[in-house]
mmCIF file of C-alpha atoms in Angstrom:
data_model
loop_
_atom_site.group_PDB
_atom_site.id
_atom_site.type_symbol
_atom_site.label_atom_id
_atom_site.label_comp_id
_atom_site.label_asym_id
_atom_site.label_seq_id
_atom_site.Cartn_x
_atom_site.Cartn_y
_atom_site.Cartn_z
ATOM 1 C CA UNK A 1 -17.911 -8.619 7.051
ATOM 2 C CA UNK A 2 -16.269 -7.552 10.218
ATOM 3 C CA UNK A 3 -17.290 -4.646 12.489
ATOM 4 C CA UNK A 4 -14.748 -3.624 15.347
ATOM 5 C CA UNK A 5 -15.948 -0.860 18.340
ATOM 6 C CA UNK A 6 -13.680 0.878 19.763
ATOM 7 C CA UNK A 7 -15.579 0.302 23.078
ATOM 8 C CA UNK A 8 -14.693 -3.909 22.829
ATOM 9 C CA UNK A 9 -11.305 -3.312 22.514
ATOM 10 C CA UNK A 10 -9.972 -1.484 25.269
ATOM 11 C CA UNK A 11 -9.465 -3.223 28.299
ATOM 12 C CA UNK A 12 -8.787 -6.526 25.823
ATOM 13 C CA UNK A 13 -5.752 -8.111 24.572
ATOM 14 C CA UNK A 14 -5.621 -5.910 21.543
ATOM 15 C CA UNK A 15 -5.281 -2.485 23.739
ATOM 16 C CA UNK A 16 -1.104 -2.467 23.994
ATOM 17 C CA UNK A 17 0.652 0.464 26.326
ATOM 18 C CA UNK A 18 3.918 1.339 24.851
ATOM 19 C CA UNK A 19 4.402 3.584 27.917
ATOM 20 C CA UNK A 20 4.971 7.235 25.794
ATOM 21 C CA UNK A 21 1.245 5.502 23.954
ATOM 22 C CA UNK A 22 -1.664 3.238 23.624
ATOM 23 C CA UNK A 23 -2.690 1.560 20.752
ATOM 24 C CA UNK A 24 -5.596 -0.108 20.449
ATOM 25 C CA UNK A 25 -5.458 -2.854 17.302
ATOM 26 C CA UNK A 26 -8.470 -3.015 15.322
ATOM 27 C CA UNK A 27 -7.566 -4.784 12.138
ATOM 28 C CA UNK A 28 -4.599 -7.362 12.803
ATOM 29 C CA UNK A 29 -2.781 -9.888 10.241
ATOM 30 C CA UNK A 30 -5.318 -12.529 11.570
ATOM 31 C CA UNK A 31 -7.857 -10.312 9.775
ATOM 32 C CA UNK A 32 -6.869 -11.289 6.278
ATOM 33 C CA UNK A 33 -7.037 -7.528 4.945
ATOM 34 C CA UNK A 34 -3.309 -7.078 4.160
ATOM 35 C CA UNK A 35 -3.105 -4.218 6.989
ATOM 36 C CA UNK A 36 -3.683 -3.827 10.029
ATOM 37 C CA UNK A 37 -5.526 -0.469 11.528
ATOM 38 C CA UNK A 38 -4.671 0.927 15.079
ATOM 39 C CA UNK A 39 -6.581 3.605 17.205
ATOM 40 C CA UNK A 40 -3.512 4.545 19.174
ATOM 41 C CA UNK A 41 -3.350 7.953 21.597
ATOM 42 C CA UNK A 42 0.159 9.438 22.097
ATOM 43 C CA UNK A 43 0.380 11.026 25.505
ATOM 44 C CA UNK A 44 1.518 14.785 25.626
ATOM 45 C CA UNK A 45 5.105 15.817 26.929
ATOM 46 C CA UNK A 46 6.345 12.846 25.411
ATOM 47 C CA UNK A 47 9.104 12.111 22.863
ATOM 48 C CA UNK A 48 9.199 8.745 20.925
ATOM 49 C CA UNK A 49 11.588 7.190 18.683
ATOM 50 C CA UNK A 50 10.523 5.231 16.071
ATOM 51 C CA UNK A 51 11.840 3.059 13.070
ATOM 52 C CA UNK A 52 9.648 0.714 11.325
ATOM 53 C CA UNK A 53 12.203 -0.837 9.561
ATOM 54 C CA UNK A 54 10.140 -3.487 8.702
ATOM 55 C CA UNK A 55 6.855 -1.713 7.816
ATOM 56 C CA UNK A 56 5.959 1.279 5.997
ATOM 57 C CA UNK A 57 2.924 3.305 8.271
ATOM 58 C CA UNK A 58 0.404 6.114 7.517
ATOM 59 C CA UNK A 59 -1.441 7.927 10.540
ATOM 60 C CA UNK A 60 -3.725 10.205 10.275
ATOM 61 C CA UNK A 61 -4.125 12.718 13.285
ATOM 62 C CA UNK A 62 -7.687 13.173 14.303
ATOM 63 C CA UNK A 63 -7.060 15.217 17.307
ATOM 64 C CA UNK A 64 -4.433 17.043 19.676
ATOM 65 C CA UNK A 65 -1.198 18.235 18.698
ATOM 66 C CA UNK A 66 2.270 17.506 18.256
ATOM 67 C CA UNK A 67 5.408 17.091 15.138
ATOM 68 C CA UNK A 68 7.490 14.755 13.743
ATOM 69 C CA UNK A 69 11.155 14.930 12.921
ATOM 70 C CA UNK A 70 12.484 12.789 10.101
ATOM 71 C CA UNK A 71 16.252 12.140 11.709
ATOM 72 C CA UNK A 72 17.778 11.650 8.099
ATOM 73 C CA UNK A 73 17.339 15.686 7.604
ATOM 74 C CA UNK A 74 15.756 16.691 10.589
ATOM 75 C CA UNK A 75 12.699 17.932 9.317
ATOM 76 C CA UNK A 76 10.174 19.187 11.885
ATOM 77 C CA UNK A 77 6.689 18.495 10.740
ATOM 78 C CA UNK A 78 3.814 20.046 12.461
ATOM 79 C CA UNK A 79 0.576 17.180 13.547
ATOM 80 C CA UNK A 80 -2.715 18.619 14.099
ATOM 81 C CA UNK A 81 -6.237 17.289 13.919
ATOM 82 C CA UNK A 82 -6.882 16.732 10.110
ATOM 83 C CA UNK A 83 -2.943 16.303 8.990
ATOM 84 C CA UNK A 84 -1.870 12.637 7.283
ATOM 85 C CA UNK A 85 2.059 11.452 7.171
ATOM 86 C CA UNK A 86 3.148 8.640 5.321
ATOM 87 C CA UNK A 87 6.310 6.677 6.557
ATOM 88 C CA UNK A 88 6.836 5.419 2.851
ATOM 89 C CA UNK A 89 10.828 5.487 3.012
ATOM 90 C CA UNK A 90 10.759 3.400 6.278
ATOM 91 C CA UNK A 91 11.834 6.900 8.062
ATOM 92 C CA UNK A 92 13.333 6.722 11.362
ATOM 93 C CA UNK A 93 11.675 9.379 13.532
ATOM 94 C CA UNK A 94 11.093 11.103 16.119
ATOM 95 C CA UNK A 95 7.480 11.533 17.421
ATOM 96 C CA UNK A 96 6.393 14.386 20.751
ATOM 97 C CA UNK A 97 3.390 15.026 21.379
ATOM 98 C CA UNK A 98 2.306 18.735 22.903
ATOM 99 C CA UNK A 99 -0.863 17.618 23.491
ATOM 100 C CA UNK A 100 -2.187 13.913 23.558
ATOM 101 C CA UNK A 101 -2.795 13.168 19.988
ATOM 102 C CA UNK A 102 -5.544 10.386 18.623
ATOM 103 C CA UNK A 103 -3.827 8.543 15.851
ATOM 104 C CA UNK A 104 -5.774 6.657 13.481
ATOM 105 C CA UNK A 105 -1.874 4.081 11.905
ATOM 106 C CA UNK A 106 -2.669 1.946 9.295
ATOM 107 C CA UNK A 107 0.929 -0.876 9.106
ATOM 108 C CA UNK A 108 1.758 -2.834 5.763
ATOM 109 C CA UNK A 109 2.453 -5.296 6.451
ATOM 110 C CA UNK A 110 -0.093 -6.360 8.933
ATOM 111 C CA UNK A 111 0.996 -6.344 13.031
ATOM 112 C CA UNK A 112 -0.067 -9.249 14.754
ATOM 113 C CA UNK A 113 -1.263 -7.330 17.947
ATOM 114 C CA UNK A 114 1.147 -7.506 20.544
ATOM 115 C CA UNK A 115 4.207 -5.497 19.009
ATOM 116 C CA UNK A 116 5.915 -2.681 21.041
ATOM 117 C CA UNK A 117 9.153 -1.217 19.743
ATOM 118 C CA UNK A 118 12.685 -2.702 20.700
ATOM 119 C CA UNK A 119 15.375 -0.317 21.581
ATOM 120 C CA UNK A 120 15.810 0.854 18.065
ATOM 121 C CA UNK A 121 12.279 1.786 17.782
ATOM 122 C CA UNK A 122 11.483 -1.256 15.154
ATOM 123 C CA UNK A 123 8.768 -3.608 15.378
ATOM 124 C CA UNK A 124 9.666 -6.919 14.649
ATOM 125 C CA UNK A 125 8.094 -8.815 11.732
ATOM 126 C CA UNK A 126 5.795 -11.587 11.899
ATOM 127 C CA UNK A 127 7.256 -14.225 9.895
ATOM 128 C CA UNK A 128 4.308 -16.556 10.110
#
């Protein structure tokens, strides 16, 4: 069994700032569970672009506020405390937060730990 607080990962290797975030990788590929699970806060007033064209992602939203925007139909989607999205069509995206947001992602296939998106908004795969 493997238990994970929050507490012994920030400050650690596994807390990553992205700059517009800060995700702090509980589960990683190294854990053998097929996933990987990230506590990750989005900071308010800002506006990310994302395309995980290499993994599919669900986040739940445990608190603040913000929307996403699916850029094939520009959808707006509201994000409060309580509200789940699925990325299952590898959507590209756009991500603002209103307020900072605490994100609980879950990433199939596993990230390794140290990913932060390219210019396209993709995290790479880990080929190992």
């Amino acid at each position: 069994m493997k238990v994970v607080k929050l507490e012994d990962i920030l400050g650690s290797d596994n807390e990553v700032d992205g700059g517009n975030w800060v995700s702090r990788r509980l589960l990683l590929k190294k854990d053998n569970m097929g996933y990987s699970v990230n506590d990750t806060i989005i900071r308010a007033g800002t506006e990310t672009h994302i395309w995980y064209q290499n993994h599919l992602e669900s986040v739940y939203c445990i608190e603040g506020e913000g929307e996403v925007e699916t850029l094939s139909d520009n959808k707006v989607y509201p994000i409060t405390a309580d509200t789940l999205y699925a990325l299952d069509q590898n959507d590209e995206h756009l991500l603002r937060a209103t307020r900072d947001m605490r994100m609980i992602c879950v990433f199939n296939p596993p990230l390794s730990g140290r990913e932060v998106h390219d210019e396209n908004g993709v995290y790479p795969v880990d080929e190992d």
